[in-house]
Tab-separated table of C-alpha atoms and ligand atoms in Angstrom:
chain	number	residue	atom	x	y	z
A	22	UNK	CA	-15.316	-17.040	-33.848
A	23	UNK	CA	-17.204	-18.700	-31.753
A	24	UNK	CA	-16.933	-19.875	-28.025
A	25	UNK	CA	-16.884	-23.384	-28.956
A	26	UNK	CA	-14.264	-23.134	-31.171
A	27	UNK	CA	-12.391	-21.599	-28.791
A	28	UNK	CA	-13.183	-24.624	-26.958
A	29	UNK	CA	-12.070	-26.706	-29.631
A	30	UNK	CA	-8.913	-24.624	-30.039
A	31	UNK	CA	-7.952	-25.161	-26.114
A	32	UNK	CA	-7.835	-29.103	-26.565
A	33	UNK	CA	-5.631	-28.934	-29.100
A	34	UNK	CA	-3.380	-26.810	-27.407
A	35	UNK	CA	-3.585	-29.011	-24.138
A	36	UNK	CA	-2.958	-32.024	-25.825
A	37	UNK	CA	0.281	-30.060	-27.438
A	38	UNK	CA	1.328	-28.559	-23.929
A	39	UNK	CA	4.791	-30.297	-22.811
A	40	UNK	CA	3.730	-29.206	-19.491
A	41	UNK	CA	-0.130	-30.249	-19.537
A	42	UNK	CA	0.766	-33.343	-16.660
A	43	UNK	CA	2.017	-31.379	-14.024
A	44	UNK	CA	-1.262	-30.445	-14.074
A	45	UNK	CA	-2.473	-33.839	-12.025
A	46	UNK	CA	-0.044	-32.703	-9.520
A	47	UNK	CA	-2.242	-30.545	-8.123
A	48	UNK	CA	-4.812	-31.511	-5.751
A	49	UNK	CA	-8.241	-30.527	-6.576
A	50	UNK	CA	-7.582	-30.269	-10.340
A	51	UNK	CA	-9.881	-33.197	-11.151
A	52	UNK	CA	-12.819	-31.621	-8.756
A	53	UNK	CA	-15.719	-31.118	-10.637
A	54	UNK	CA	-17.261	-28.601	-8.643
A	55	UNK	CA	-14.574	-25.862	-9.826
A	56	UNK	CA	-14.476	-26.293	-13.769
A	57	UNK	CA	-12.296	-23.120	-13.732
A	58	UNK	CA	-9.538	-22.317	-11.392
A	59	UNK	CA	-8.447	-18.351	-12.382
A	60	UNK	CA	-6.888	-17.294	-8.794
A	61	UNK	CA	-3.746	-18.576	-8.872
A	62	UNK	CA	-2.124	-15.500	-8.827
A	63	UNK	CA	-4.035	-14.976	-5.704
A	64	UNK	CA	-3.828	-17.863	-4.217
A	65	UNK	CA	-2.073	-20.863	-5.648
A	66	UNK	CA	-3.309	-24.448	-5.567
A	67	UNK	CA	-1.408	-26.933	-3.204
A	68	UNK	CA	0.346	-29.664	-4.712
A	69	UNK	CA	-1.148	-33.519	-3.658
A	70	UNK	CA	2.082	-34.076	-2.152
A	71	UNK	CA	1.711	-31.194	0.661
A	72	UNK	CA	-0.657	-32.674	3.026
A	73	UNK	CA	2.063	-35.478	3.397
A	74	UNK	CA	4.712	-33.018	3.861
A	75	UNK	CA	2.715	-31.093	6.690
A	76	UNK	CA	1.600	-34.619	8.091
A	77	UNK	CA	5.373	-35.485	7.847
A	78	UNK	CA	6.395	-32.391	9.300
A	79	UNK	CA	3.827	-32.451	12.585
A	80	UNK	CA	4.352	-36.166	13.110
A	81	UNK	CA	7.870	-36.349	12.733
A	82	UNK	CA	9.872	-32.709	13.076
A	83	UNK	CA	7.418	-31.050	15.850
A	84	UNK	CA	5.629	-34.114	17.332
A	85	UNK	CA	9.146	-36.174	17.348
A	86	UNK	CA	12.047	-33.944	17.495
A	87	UNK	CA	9.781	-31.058	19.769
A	88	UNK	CA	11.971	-28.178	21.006
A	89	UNK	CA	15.329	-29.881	19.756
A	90	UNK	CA	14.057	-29.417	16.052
A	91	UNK	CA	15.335	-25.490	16.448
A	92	UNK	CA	18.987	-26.563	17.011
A	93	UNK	CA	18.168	-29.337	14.187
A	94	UNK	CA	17.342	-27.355	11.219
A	95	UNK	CA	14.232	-25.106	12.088
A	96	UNK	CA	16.425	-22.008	12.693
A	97	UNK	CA	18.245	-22.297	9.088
A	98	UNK	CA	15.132	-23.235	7.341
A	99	UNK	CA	14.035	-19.348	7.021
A	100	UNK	CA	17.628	-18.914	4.870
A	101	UNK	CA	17.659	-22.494	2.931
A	102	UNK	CA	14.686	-21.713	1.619
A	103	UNK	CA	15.189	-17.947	0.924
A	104	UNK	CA	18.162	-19.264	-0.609
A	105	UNK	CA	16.161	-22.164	-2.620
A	106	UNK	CA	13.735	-19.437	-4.129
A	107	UNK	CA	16.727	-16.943	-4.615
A	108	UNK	CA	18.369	-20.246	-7.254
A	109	UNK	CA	15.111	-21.451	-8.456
A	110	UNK	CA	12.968	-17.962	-8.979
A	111	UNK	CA	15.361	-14.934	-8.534
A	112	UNK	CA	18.421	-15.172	-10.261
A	113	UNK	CA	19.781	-14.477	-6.653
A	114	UNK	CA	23.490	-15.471	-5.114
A	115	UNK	CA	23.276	-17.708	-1.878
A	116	UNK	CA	23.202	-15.629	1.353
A	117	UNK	CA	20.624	-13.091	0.223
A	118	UNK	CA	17.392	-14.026	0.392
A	119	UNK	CA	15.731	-15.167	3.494
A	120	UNK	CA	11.439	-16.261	4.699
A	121	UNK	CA	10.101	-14.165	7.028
A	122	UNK	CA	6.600	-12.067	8.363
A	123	UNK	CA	3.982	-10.907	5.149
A	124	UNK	CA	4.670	-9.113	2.528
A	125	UNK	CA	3.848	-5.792	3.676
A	126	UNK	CA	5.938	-6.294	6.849
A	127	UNK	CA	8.835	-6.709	4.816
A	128	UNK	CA	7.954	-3.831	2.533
A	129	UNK	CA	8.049	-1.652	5.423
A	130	UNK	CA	11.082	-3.196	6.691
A	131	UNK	CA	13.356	-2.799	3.182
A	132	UNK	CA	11.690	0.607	2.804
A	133	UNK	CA	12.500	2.124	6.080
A	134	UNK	CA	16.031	0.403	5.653
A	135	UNK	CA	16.504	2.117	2.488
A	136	UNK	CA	15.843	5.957	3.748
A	137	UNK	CA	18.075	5.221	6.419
A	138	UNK	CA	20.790	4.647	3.855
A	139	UNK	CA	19.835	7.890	2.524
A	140	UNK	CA	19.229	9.744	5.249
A	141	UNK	CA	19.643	13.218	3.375
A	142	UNK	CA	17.169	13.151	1.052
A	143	UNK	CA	13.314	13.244	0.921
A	144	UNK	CA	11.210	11.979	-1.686
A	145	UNK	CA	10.028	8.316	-2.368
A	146	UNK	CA	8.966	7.559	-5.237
A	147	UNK	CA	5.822	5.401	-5.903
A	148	UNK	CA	2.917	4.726	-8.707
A	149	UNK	CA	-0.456	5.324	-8.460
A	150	UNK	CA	-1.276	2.173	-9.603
A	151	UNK	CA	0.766	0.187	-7.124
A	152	UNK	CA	-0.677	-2.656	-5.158
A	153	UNK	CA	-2.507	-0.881	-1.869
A	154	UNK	CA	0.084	-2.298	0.520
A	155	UNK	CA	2.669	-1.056	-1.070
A	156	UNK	CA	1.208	2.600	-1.459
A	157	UNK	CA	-0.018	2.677	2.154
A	158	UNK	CA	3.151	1.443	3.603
A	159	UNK	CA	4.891	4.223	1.543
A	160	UNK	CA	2.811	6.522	2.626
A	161	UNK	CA	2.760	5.848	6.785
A	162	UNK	CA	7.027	6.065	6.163
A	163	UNK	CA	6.669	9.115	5.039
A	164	UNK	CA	4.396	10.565	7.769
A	165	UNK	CA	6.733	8.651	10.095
A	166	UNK	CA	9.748	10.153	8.917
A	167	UNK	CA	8.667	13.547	7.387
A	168	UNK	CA	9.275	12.765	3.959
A	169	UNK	CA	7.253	13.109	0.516
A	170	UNK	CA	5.745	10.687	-1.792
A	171	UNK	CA	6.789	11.614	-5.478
A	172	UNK	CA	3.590	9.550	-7.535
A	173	UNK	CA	4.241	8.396	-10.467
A	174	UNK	CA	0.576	8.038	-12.748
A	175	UNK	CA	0.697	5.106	-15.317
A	176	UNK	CA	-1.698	3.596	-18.134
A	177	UNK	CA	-4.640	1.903	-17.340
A	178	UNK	CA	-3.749	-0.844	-19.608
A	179	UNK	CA	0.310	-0.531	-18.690
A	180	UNK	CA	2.463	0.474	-15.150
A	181	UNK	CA	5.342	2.496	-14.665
A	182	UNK	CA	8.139	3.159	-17.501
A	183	UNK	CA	11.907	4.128	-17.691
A	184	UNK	CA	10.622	7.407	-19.149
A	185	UNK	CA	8.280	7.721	-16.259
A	186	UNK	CA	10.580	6.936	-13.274
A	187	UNK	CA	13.358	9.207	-15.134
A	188	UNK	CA	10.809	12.019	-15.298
A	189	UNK	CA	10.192	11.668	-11.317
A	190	UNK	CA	13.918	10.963	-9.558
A	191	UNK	CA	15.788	13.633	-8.648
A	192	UNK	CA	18.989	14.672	-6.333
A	193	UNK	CA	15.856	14.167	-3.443
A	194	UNK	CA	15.027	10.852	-4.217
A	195	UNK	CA	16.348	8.588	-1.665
A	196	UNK	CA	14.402	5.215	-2.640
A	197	UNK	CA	11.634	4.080	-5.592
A	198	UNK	CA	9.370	1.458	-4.680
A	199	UNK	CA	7.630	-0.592	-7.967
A	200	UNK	CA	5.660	-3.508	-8.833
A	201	UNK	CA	7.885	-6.043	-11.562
A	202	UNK	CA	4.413	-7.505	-12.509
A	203	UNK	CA	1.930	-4.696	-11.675
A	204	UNK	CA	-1.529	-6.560	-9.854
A	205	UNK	CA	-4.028	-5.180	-12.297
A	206	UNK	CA	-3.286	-4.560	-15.501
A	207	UNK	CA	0.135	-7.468	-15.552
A	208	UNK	CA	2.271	-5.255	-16.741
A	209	UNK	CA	5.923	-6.203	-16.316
A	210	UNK	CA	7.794	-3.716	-15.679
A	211	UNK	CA	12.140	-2.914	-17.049
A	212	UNK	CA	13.471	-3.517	-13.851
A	213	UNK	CA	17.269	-3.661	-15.296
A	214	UNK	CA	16.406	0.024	-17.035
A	215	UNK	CA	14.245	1.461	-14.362
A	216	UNK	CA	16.993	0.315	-11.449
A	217	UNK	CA	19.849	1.849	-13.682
A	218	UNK	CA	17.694	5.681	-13.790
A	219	UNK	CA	17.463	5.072	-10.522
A	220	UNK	CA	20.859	4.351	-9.604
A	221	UNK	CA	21.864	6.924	-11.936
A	222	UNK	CA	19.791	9.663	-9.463
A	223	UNK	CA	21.564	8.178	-6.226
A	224	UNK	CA	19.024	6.551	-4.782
A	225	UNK	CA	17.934	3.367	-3.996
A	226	UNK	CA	15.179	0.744	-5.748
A	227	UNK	CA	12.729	-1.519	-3.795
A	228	UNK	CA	10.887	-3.891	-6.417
A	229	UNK	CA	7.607	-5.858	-5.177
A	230	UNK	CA	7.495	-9.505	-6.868
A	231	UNK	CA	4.559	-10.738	-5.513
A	232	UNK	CA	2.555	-10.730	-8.799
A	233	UNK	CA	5.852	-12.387	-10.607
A	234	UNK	CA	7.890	-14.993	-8.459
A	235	UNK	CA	7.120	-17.833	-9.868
A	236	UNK	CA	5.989	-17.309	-13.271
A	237	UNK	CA	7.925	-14.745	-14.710
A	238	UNK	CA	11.661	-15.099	-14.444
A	239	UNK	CA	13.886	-12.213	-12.550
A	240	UNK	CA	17.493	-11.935	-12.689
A	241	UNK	CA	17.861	-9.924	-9.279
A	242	UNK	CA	21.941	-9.942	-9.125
A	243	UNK	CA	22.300	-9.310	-12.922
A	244	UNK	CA	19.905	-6.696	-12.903
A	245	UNK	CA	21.460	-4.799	-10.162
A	246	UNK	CA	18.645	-4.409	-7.617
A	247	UNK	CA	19.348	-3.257	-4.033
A	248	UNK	CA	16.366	-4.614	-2.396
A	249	UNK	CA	13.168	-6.765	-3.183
A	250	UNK	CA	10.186	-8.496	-1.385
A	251	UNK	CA	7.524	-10.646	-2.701
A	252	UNK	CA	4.724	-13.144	-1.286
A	253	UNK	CA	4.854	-16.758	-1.632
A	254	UNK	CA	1.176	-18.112	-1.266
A	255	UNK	CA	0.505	-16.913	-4.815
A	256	UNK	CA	2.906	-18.654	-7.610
A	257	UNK	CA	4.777	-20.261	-4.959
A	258	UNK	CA	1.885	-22.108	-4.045
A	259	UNK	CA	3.085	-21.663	0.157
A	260	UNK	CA	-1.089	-21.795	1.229
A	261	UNK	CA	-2.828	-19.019	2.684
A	262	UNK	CA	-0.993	-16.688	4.844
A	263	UNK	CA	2.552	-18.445	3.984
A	264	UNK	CA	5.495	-15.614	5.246
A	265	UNK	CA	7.310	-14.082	2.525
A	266	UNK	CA	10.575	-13.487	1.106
A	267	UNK	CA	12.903	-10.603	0.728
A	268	UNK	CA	16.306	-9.799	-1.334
A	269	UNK	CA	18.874	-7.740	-0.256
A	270	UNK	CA	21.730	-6.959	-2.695
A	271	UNK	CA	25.304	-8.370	-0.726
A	272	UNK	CA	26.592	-4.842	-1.156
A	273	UNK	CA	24.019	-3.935	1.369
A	274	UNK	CA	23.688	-6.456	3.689
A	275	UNK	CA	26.952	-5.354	6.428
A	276	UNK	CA	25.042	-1.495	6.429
A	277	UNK	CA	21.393	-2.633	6.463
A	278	UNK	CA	19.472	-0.444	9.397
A	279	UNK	CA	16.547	-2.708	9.356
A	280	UNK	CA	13.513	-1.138	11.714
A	281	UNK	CA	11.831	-3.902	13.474
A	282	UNK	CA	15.744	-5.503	15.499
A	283	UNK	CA	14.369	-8.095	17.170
A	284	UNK	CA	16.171	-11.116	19.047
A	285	UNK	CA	16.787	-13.710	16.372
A	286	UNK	CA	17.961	-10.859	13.578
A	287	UNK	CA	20.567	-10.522	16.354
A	288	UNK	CA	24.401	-11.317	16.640
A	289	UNK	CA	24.291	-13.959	19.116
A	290	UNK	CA	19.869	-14.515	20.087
A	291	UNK	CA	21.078	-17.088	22.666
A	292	UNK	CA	23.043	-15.030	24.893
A	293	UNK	CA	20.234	-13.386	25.692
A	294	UNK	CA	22.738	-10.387	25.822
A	295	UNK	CA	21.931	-6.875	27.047
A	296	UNK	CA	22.613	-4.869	23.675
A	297	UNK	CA	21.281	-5.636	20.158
A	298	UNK	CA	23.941	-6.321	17.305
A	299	UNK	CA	22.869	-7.240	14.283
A	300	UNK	CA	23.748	-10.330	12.685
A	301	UNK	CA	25.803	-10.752	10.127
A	302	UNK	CA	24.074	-11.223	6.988
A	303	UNK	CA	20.392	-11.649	5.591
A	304	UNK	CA	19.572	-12.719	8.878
A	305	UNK	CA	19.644	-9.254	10.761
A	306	UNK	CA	16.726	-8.965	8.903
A	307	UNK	CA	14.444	-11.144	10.486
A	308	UNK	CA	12.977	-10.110	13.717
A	309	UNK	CA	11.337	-12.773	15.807
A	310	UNK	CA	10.347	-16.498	15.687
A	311	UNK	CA	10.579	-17.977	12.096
A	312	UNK	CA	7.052	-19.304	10.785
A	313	UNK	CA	8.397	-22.578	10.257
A	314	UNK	CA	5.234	-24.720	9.374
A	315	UNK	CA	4.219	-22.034	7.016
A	316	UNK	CA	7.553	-23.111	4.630
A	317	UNK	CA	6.382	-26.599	4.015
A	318	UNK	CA	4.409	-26.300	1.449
A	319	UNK	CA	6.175	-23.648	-0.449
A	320	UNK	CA	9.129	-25.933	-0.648
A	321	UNK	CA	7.452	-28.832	-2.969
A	322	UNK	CA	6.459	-26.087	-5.125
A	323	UNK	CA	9.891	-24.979	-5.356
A	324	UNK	CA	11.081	-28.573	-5.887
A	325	UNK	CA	8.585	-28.862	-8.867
A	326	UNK	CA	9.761	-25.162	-10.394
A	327	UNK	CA	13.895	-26.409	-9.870
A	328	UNK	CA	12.742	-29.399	-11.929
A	329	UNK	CA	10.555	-27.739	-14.447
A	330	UNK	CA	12.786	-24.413	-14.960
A	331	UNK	CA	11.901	-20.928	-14.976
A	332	UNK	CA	12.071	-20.320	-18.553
A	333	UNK	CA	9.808	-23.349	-19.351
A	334	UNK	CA	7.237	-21.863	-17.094
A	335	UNK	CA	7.507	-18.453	-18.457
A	336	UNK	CA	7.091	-20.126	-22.170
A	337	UNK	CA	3.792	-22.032	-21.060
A	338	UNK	CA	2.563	-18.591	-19.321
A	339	UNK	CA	2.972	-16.596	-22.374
A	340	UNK	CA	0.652	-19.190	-24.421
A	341	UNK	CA	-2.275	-18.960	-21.485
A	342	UNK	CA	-2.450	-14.925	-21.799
A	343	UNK	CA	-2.280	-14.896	-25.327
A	344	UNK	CA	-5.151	-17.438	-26.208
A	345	UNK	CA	-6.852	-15.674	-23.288
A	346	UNK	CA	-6.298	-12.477	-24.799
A	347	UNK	CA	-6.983	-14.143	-28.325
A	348	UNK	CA	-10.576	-15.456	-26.861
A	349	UNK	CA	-11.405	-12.299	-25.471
A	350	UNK	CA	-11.037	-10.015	-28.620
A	351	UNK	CA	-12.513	-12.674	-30.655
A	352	UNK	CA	-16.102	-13.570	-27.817
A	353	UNK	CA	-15.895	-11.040	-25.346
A	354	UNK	CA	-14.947	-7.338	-27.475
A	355	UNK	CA	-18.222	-7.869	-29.437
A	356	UNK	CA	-19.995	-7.468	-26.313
A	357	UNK	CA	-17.925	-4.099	-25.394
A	358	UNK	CA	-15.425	-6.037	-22.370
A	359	UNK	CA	-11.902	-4.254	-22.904
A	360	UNK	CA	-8.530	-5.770	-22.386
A	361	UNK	CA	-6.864	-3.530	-19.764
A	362	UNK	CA	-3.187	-5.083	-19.874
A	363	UNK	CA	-0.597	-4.947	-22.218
A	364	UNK	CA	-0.877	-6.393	-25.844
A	365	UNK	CA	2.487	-7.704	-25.922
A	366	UNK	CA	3.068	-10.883	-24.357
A	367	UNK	CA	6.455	-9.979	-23.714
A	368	UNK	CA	5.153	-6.663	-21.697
A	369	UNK	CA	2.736	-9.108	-19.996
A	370	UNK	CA	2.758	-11.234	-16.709
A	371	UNK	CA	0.830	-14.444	-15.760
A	372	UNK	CA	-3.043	-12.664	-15.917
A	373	UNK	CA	-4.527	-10.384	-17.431
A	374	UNK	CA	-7.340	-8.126	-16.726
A	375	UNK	CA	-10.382	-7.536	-18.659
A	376	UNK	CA	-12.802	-4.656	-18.161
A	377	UNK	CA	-16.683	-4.377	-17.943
A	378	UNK	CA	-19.228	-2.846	-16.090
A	379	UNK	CA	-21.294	-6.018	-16.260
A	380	UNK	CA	-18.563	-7.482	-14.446
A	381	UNK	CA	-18.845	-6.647	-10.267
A	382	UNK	CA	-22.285	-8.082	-10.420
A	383	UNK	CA	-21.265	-10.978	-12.520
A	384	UNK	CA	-18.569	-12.252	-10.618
A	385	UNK	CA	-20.459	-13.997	-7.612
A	386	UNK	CA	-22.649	-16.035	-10.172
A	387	UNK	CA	-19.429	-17.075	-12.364
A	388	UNK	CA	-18.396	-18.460	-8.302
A	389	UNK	CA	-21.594	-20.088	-8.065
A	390	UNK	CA	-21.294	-22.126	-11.084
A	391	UNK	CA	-17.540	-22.822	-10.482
A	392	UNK	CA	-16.263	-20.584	-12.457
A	393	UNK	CA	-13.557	-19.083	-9.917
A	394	UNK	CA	-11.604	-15.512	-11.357
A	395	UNK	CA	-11.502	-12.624	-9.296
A	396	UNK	CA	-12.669	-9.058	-9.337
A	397	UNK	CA	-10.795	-5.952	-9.303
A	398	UNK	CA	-12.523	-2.515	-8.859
A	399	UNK	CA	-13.903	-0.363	-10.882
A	400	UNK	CA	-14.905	-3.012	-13.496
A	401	UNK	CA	-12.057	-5.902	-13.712
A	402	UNK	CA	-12.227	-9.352	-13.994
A	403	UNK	CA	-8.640	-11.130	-13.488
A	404	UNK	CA	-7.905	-13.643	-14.901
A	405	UNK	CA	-4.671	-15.396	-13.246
A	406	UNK	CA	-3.174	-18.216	-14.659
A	407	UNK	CA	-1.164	-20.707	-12.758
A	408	UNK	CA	1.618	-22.056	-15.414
A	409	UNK	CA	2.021	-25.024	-14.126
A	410	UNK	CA	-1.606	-25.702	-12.313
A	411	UNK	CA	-4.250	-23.884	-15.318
A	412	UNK	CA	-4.903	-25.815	-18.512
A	413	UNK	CA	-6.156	-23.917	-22.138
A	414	UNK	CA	-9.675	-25.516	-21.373
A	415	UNK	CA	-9.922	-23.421	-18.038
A	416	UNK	CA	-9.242	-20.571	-20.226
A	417	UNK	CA	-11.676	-21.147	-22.650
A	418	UNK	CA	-14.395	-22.206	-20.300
A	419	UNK	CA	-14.713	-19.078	-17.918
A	420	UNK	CA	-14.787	-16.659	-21.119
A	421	UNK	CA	-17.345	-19.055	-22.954
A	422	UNK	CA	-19.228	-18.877	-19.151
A	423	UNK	CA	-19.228	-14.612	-19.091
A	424	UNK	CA	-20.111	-14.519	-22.877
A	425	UNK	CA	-22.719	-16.689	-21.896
A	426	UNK	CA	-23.818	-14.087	-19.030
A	427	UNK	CA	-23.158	-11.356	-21.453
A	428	UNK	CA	-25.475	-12.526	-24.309
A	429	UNK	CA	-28.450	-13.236	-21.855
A	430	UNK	CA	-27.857	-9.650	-20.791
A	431	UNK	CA	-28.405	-8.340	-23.841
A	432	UNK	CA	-31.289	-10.804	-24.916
A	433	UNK	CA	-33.025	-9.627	-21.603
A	434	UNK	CA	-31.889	-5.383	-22.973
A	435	UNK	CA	-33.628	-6.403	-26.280
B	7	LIG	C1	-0.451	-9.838	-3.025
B	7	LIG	C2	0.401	-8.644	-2.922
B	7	LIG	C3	0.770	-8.143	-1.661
B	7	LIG	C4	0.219	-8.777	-0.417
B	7	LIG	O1	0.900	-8.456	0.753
B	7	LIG	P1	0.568	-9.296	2.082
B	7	LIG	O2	1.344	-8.634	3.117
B	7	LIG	O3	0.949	-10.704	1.811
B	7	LIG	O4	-0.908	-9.228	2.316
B	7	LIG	C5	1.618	-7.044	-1.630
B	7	LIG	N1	2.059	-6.453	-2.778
B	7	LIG	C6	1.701	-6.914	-3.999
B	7	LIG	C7	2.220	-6.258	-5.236
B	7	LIG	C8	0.858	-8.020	-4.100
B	7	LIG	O5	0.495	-8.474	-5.300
């Protein structure tokens, strides 16, 4: 097959998508200038209503209300909106989830938190394969507080397994940190069975869901997990540098031994008291001044997932990888490119990666032309796609673009 009738095929299958007009909700989806929009999982598109909401916000909250706006909302907001993405993302309980710092902050905070709570072992647990954050965070803990990393090593194409974590948990194991959707290869990972071996070994399970929230459903609460983190400028569409969120199981929230107690994680912040206590609750997990402005935006995206549902989502992300997937085999395998995630949609997250070595030098003229994926050493192009923001034609248009680049390569070899 061809890449026009690949082309072909990705009408069709616009003009079938029950989701194809959220779409327009986007802003920039009807620029020209970028015919293909693959990043989502990197950075998500803002929604047209978001400049209002930011307007709104500076005109009205911090321009009107000024310092008053902290006793008026601005101090909650961090926990509504945990709260909102716990409901509409997480399959998480109210009082949970809370917004606060990056990603990797966060990691480190859960992470040190959990050793704490097992303060007489020694190994974490990690895979090779992990996103770099998570790996280097891992490792500075373990310098910090003279333990060992246990790595796990996973398929190129795949990330870590039941069988896998089994094979590395042990009576020293006090925590496992994984990826649900691994970064590369979009692997999704068996959180319920990996948390239960873990469990099972006495220790304690950190899952990352930056690479998920928001496109693939979790069940935190039914799946049993003690702790989880996971950034929100990606499928939560919060723009770039939006703070993230993190999940801590109610059983642990009255023990949590968080690292970083600051004044507003504390008891009573406006006493200005002489001793830290922790709050009560999530919030003893936040450590200074909420990034308030950076929740705006995150919250219309969360408004538009409530409304759409989770398992819609998930339904309409399934179709982009596998006519991706589909169009790749069919244009791109002839010219040697190699699908390096999982072949089972069900195994699979929002992108996939596909693997070349025509690709690093590739990449920047894909850019030029508006062509927008990203690349992902040694030889990966990902291909991230938005549910809710990426249409079939996208799909079909960037691998019609690096067949394009792939044939003149070889025409040029000949
Ligand atoms: C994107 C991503 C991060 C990013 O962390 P920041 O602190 O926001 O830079 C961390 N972990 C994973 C798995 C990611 O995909």
């Amino acid at each position: 097959m061809t890449s026009s009738t690949f082309a072909d095929r990705a009408a069709e299958l616009d003009a079938a998508d029950p989701l194809a007009r959220h779409r327009a909700l986007f802003l920039g989806t009807a620029d020209a200038s970028v015919r293909s929009y693959l990043d989502g999982n990197s950075l998500g598109r803002p929604l047209a209503v978001t400049p209002g909401s930011l307007t709104a916000f500076v005109g009205e909250q911090w321009g009107g209300r000024l310092i008053r706006g902290w006793d008026e909302g601005w101090l909650e907001l961090p926990q509504q909106v945990g709260d909102k993405i716990g409901r509409v993302a997480l399959g998480a309980a109210e009082g949970q989830c809370i917004v606060a710092d990056s990603t990797s902050v966060l990691l480190y905070k859960l992470a040190r938190a959990a050793v704490a709570a097992r303060p007489e072992r020694t190994e974490i647990v990690v895979d090779r394969d992990n996103f770099p954050t998570d790996r280097f965070i891992v490792e500075g803990i373990a310098r910090e507080r003279n333990l060992t990393v246990r790595w796990i090593d996973v398929a190129y194409d795949g990330g870590a397994t039941t069988v896998d974590v089994a094979g590395a948990v042990g009576p020293q194991t006090a925590l496992v940190l994984l990826s649900h959707v691994a970064y590369r290869s979009g692997h999704i990972a068996d959180v319920e069975g990996i948390t239960r071996v873990v469990h099972d070994a006495g220790a304690l399970v950190l899952w990352d869901l930056s690479h998920s929230v928001g496109s693939v459903p979790a069940e935190l609460d039914a799946w049993d997990v003690d702790f989880a983190a996971g950034c929100s400028y990606k499928y939560l569409n919060g723009g770039p540098g939006a703070p993230a969120w993190a999940y801590v199981a109610e059983r642990h929230l009255a023990t949590l031994d968080q690292p970083i107690p600051g004044w507003l994680g504390s008891a009573d912040p406006f006493t200005m008291g002489a001793a830290y206590r922790p709050a009560d609750g999530i919030r003893r997990l936040v450590s200074g001044t909420p990034p308030i402005v950076g929740m705006i935006a995150m919250r219309d995206m969360l408004d538009l997932l409530e409304d759409v549902g989770m398992p819609a989502v998930r339904t309409k992300s399934e179709r982009l990888t596998a006519f991706a997937v589909e169009a790749v085999e069919a244009v791109l395998a002839p010219h040697g490119v190699v699908v390096a995630s999982p072949r089972d949609p069900a195994r699979r997250g929002g992108h996939i990666t596909i693997d070349h070595p025509a690709f690093a030098a590739m990449v920047p003229d894909l850019w030029a032309d508006g062509i927008i994926p990203d690349y992902r050493n040694p030889n990966g192009i990902r291909l991230g796609l938005s549910p809710l923001s990426t249409s079939f034609a996208e799909v079909a248009m960037a691998i019609g673009a690096i067949a394009e680049r792939l044939d003149r390569a070889a025409d040029a070899d000949r």
